[in-house]
XYZ file of C-alpha atoms in Angstrom:
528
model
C 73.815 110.781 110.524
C 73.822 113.307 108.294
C 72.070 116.782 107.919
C 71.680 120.792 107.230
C 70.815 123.856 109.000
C 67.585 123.867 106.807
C 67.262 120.410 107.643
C 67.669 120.405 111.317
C 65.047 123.931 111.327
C 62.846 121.557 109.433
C 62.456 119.133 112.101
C 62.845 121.422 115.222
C 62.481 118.907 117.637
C 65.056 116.401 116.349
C 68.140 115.492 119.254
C 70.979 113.503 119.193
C 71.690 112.978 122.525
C 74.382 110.113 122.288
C 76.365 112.635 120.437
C 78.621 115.479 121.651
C 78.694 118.517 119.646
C 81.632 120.645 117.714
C 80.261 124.208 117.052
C 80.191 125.098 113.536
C 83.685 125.015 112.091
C 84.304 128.202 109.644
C 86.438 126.580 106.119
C 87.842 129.189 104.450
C 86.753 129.482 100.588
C 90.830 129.571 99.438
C 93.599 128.323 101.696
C 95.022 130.117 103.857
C 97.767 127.788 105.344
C 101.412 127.573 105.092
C 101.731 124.169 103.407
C 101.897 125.292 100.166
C 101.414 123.254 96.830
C 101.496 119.560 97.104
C 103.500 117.672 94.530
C 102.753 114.587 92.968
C 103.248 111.026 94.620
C 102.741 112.680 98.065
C 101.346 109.025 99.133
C 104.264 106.941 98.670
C 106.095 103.939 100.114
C 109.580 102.798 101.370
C 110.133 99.218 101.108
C 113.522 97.314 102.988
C 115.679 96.477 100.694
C 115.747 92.401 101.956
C 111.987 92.608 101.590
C 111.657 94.394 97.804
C 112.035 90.618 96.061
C 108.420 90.089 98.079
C 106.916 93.365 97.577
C 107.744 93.329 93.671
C 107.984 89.736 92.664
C 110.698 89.337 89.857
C 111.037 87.403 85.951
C 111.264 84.240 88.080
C 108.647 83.814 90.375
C 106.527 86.815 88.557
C 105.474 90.287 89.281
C 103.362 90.394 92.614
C 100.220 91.342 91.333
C 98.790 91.415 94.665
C 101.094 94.575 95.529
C 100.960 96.410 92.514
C 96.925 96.581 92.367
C 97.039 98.025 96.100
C 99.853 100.533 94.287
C 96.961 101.266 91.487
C 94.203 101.731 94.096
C 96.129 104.950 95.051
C 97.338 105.778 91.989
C 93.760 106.154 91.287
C 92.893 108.549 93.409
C 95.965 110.672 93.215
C 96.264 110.381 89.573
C 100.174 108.922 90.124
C 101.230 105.339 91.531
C 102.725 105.740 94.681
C 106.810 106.435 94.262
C 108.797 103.385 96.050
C 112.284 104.099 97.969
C 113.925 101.158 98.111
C 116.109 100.951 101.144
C 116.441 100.929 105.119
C 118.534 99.100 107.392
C 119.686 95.967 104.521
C 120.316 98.866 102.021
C 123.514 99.539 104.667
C 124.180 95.483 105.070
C 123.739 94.350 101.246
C 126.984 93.339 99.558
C 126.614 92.160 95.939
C 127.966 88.462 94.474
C 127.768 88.149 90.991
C 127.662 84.630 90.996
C 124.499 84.201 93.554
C 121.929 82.364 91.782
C 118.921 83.436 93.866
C 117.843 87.665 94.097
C 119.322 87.577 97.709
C 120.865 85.212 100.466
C 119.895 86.959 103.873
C 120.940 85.490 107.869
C 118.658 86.204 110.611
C 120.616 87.214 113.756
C 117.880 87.258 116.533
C 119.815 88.722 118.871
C 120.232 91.973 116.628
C 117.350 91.894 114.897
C 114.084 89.239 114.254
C 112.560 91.108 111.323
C 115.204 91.236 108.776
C 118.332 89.945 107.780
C 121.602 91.404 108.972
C 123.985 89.663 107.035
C 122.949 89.962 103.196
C 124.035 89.464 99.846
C 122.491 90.685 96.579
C 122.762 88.706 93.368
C 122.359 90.102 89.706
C 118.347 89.147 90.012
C 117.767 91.004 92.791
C 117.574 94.035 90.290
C 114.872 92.217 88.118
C 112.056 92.957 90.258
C 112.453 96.739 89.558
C 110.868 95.737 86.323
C 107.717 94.408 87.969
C 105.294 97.250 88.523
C 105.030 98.866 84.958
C 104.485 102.501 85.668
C 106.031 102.601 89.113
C 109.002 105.076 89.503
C 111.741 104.249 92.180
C 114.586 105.747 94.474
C 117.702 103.077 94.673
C 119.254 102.675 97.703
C 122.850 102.363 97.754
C 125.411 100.728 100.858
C 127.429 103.284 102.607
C 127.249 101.742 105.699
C 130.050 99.108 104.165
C 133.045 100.921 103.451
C 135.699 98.418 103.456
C 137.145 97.017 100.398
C 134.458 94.287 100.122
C 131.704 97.217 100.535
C 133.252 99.580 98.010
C 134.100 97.038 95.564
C 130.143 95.593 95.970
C 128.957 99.228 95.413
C 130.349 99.841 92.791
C 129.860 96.632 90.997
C 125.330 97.356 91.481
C 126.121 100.807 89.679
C 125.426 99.063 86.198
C 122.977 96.570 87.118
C 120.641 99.273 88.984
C 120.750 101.881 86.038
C 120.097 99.426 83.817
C 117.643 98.311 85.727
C 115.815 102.100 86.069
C 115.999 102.830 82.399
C 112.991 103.903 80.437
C 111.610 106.138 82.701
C 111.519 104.293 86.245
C 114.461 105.721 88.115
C 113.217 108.476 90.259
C 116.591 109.567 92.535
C 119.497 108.090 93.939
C 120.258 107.256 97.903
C 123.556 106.600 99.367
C 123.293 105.523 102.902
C 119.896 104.861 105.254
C 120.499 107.062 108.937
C 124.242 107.482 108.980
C 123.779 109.661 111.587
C 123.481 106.186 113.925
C 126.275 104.647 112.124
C 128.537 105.127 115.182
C 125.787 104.752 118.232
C 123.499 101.816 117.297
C 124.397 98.360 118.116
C 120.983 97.068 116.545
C 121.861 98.114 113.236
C 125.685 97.822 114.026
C 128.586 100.129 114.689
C 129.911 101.026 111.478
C 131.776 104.027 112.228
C 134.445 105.275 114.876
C 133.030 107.404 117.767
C 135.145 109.987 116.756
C 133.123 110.287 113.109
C 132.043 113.440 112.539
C 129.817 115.583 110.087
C 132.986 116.462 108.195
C 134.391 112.862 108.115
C 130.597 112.017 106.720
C 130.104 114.521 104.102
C 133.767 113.846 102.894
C 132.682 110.086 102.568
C 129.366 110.978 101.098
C 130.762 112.788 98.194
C 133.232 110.473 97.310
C 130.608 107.806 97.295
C 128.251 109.657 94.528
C 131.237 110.843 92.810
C 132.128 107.638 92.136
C 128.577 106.166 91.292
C 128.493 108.991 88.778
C 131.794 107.730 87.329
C 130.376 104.302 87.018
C 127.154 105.684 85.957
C 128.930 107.790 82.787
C 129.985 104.384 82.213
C 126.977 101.763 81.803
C 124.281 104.490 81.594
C 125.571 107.764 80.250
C 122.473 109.451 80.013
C 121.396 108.759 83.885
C 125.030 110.425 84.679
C 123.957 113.904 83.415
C 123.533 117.578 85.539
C 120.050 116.983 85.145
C 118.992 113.257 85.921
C 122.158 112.977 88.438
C 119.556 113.663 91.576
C 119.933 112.181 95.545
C 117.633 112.297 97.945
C 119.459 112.898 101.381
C 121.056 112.654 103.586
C 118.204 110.164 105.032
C 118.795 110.964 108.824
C 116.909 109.020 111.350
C 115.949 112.052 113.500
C 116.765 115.384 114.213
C 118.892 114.694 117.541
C 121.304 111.897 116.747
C 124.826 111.430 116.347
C 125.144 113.675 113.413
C 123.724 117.138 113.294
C 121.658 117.819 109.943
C 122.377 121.445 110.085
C 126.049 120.982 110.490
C 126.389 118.425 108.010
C 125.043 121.261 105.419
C 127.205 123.999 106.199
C 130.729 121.140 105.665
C 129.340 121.036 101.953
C 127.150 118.302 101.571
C 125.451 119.875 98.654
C 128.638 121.068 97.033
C 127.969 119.311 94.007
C 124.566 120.514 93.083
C 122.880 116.777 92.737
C 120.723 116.870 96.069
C 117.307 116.710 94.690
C 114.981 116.392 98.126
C 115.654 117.182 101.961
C 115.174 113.339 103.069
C 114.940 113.035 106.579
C 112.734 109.667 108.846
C 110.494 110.256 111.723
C 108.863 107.606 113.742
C 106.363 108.517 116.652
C 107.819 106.861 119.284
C 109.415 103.354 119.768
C 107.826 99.912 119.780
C 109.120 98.650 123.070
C 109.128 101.788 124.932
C 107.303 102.372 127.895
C 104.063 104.053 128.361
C 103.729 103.751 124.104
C 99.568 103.302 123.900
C 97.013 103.431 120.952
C 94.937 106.373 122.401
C 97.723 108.537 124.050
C 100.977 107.798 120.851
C 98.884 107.094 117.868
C 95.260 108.287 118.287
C 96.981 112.059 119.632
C 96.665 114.694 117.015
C 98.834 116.377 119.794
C 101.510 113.598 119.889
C 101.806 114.015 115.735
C 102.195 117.512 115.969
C 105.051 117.508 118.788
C 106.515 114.802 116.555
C 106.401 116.572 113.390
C 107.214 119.963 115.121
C 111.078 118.780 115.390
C 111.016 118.288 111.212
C 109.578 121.533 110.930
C 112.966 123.365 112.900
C 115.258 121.528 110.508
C 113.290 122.323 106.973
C 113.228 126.058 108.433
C 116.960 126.288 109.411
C 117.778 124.528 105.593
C 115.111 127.053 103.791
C 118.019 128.604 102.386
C 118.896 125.774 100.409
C 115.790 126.011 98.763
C 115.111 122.779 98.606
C 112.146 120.343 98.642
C 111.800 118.419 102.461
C 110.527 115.267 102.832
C 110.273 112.131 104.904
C 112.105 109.628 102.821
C 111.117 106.535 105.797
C 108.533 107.282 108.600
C 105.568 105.093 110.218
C 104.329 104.314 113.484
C 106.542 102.690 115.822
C 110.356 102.445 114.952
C 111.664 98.775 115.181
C 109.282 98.063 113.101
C 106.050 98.501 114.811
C 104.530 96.906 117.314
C 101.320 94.384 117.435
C 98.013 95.112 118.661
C 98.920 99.126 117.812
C 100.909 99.387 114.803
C 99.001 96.889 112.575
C 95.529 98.082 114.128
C 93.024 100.273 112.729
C 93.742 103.250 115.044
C 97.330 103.158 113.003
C 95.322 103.507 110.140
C 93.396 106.558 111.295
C 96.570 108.020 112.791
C 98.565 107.962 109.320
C 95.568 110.079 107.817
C 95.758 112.464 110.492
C 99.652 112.301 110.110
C 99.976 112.215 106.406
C 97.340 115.625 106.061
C 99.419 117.267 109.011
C 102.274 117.090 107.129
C 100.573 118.122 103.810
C 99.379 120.880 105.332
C 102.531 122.251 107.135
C 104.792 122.079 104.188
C 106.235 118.553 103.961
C 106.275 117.405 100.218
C 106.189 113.970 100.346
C 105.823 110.634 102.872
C 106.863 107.582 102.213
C 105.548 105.303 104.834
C 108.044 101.964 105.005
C 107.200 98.646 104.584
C 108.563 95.206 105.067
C 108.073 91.624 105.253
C 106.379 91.027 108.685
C 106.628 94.263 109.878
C 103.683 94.924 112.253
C 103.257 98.308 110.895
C 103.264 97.387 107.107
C 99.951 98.513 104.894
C 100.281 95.130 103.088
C 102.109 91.392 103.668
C 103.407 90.515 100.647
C 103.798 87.061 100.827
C 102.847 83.948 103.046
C 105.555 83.382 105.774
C 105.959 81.084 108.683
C 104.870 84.642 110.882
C 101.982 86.239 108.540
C 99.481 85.716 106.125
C 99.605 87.470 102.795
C 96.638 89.995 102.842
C 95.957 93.883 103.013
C 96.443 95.060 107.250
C 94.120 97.881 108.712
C 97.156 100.709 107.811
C 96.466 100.170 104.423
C 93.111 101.966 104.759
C 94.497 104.878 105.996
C 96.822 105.579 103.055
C 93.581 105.061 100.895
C 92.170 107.769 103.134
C 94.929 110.085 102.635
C 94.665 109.606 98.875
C 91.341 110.295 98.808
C 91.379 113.533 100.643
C 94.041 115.036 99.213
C 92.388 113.987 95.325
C 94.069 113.879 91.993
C 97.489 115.778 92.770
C 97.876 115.993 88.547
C 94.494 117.626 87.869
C 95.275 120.907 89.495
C 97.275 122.628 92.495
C 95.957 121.472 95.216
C 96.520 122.385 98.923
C 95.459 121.700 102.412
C 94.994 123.672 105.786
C 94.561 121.943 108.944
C 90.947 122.980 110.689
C 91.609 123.282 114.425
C 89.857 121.247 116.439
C 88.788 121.638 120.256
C 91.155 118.575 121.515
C 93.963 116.075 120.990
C 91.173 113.140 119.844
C 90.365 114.802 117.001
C 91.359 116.225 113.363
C 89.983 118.046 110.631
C 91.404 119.329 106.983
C 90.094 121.129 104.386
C 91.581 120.056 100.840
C 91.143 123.271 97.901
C 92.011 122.496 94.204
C 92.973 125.450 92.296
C 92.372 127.567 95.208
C 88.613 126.221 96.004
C 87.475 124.049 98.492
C 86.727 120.483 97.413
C 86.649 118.313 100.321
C 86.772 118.377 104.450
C 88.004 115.417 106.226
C 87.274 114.497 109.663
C 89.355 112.089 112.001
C 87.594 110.903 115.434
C 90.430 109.590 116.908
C 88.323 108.769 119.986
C 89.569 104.924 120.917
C 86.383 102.793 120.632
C 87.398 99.411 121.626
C 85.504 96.851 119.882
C 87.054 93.827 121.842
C 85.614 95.782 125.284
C 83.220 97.913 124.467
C 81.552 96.196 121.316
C 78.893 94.490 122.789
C 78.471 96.946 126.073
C 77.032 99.796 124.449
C 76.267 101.746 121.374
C 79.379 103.123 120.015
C 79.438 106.884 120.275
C 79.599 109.467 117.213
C 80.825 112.901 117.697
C 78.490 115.621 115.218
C 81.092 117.904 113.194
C 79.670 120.835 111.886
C 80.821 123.109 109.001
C 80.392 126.313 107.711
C 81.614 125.907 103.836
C 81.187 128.776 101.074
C 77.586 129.338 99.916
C 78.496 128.065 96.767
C 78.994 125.086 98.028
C 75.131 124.283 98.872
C 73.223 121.095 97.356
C 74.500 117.981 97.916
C 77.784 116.132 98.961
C 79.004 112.874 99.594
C 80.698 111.055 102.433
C 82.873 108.785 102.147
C 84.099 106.702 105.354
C 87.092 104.873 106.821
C 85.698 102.005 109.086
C 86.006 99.438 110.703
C 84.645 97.811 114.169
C 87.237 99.705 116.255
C 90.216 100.985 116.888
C 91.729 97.863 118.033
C 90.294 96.010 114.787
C 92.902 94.018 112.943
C 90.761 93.318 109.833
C 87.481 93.973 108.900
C 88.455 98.008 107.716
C 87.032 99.434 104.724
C 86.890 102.702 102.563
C 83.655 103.983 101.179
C 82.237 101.101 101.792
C 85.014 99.165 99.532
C 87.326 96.317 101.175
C 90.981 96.157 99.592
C 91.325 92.234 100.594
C 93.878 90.374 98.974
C 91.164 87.111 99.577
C 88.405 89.115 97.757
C 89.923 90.377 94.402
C 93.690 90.234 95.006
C 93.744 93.827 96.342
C 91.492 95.041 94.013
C 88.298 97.138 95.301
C 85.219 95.284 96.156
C 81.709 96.728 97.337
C 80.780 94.932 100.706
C 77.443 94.022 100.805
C 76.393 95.326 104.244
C 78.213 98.701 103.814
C 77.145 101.813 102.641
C 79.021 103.604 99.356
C 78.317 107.860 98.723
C 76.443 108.493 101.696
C 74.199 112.022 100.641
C 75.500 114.926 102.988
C 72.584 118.347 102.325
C 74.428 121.514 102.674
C 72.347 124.256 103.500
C 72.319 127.153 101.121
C 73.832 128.993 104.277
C 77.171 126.674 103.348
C 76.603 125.049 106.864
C 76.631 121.163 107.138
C 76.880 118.690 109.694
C 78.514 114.764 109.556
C 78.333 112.694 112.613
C 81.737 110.798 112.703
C 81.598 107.310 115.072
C 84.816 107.129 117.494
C 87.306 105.471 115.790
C 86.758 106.437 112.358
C 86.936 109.068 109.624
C 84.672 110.735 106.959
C 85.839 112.450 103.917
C 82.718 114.726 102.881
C 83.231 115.605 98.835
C 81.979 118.494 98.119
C 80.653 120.295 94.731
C 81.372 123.687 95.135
């Protein structure tokens, strides 16, 4: 599966006829893409704030162990834990009562939603499960959504209890508000505003908010309330063609005081329940991420000015929280590594893929629940994946260029450190059904070849995302490594019929080939 010019000339009548062909792929020896330097915690997570209690455990019930060691595994690899928002739709619905005795008291409403509570109230141990993950920092989500008396008044009253909370080193940034810019059009997450709301009336309402956080903050935690540590991360839209426009909401001040730290905005692919959403043509379409991503791009550019980090604050598959048999697959898992490198490569500094308690597209259930089983799901491999190609982000600069590829079914990056090439990552996002096709025939590989600086000859090693196919469920692994929470509570575990480090030759010509099965990816390290 693996070879080198020198090898191939060696054995001059070797074929591989169940494999197409990609002509030799020249990589660069320095980057030469627009992406720029990517920071720290680029893999990171967004959990709902009705769900965190699960995700983090708290002094009652314990940390969830299970959660932070998946946190770890990528930590790992990237040389930082993954950075966790905590927010979404129940940071806009939570009001706080001092005197609840459990960390929240949350009211399904089916017809509005199935997946999370829309009525919800916070007590004083929700905010002990911020102290579960030792080493973990975190972005706060704070209600805006609320802004009657009951919603100010419960606002204000989490100021002390979250900075408190975030001391010693584990507060991150600040949010105020999760996609206001549906606040007056979306009768799933409720109508909160009048239709007459505009960017003024929000930005007006948005600094009056953190103004008087910071009051409260100068308060309980003085030295979280300074110039330097005051920091948001906003304004968290949910797209770039809503109710609110981003660019407008800019140029009415939004910024004025200084204390925006990161360009937040969300991006889904597409919806869960619309029509014509499939695995191969929404998820497994380097295409379909690129159009997607493409609309991000045209707001960053148009806020340049601003000088300001952008990121996607809340993004995944499928909004409405995913949908089964695609989001919670393996081909979800293979289109978050293509998705995650796209964005490293075209300039977006962070991702924070969201999470929640039986949400189809989650990386991880938590917890046992009358609807799931606790365990590690199929996405959960592809944010190893990500981590893995993009390396230890503390080490040294690093930076990646996408490597065009002939068609929409396919992906390829090139990762540099310090301006050399250390790895090349290949997605074959050709849908290989193992449900129909398993048992019908052998399952096709597509042959990538490379053309990689001279100095880059010897040996390399591969390292693969796998699974049985792209409509696999369970069964994925990473480098021959399974992340099951049944196996070592999340911890990595060698699988016994799976190969770790597989030897890639590159010829002393810097040419090397990998043959990549559909529905799967290969990370080739290289020692150059």
């Amino acid at each position: 599966m693996l070879w080198s010019t020198a090898l191939v000339a060696a054995q001059s009548g070797t074929t591989f006829s169940r494999s197409p062909t990609i002509s030799t792929i020249a990589v660069h020896p320095t980057p030469t893409g627009s992406g720029g330097v990517i920071p720290e915690g680029f893999v990171s997570f967004s959990i709902e704030l009705s769900s965190f209690p699960d995700f983090a455990g708290n002094s009652s019930v314990g940390p969830n162990l299970f959660s932070y060691n998946l946190l770890n595994n990528i930590g790992n690899l990237t040389g930082t834990k993954p950075y966790i928002r905590v927010g979404g739709n129940t940071q806009d619905l939570a009001l706080y009562d001092a005197s609840l005795g459990v960390a929240e008291n949350g009211i399904v409403d089916p017809e509005r939603s199935e997946d999370y509570p829309t009525t919800l109230t916070i007590g004083p141990s929700f905010f002990e499960s911020y102290d579960s993950w030792p080493g973990v920092k975190f972005i706060h989500g704070f209600n805006l959504g609320k802004n009657g008396t009951d919603g100010r008044e419960s606002l204000l009253a989490t100021v002390p209890l979250a900075c408190k909370a975030l001391s010693d080193g584990k507060l991150l940034y600040w949010e105020l508000g999760n996609e206001p810019d549906l606040f007056k059009t979306s009768a799933k997450q409720g109508i909160v505003r009048p239709t007459n709301w505009t960017e003024h009336d929000y930005v007006q309402e948005y600094l009056n908010g953190t103004r008087a956080i910071r009051a409260e903050l100068a308060k309980a935690c003085p030295d979280l309330a300074t110039d330097d540590k005051y920091k948001f991360i906003a304004p968290s839209f949910a797209g770039t063609s809503n109710s609110l426009d981003p660019i407008k909401t800019w140029q009415e001040g939004f910024d004025e005081d200084k204390n925006i730290a990161l360009i937040s905005s969300h991006n889904y692919i597409d919806g869960a329940t619309e029509p014509g959403v499939t695995l191969q043509g929404t998820l497994m379409s380097h295409t379909s991420t690129v159009n997607s991503i493409s609309k991000q791009l045209n707001v960053s550019r148009l806020l340049s000015n601003y000088s300001l980090p952008f990121i996607l604050g809340e993004t995944n598959s499928l909004y409405n929280q995913g949908a089964s048999g695609l989001s919670d697959s393996f081909g979800a898992a293979l289109w978050g590594i293509d998705f995650n490198l796209w964005c490293a490569s075209v300039g977006i500094k962070r991702v924070h893929m969201h999470q929640g308690t039986n949400y189809r597209y989650a990386s991880w259930q938590p917890v046992d629940t009358d609807k799931a089983t606790k365990g590690t799901k199929a996405p959960y491999y592809g944010n190893i994946g990500v981590a893995a190609a993009l390396g230890d982000l503390t080490a040294a600069p690093v930076r990646v260029d996408n490597l065009p590829l002939p068609e929409a079914r396919e992906a390829a990056y090139a990762t540099y450190g310090n301006d050399a090439l250390q790895r090349v990552t290949v997605v074959n996002l050709r849908e290989y059904n193992a449900t129909q096709d398993g048992g019908a025939s052998e399952r096709p590989e597509t042959e990538y070849w490379f053309g990689v600086p001279t100095a880059c000859n010897g040996t390399g090693v591969v390292q693969r995302v796998m699974a049985s196919g792209s409509d696999a469920l369970t069964g994925a692994s990473f480098n021959g490594l399974t992340y099951g929470f049944e196996r070592d509570q999340g911890r990595p575990v060698l699988l016994g019929n799976a190969t770790k480090d597989e030897i890639v030759w590159v010829g002393q010509d810097g040419v090397f080939g990998v043959s990549v099965p559909w529905s799967s990816a290969a990370i080739v390290q290289l020692k150059c």
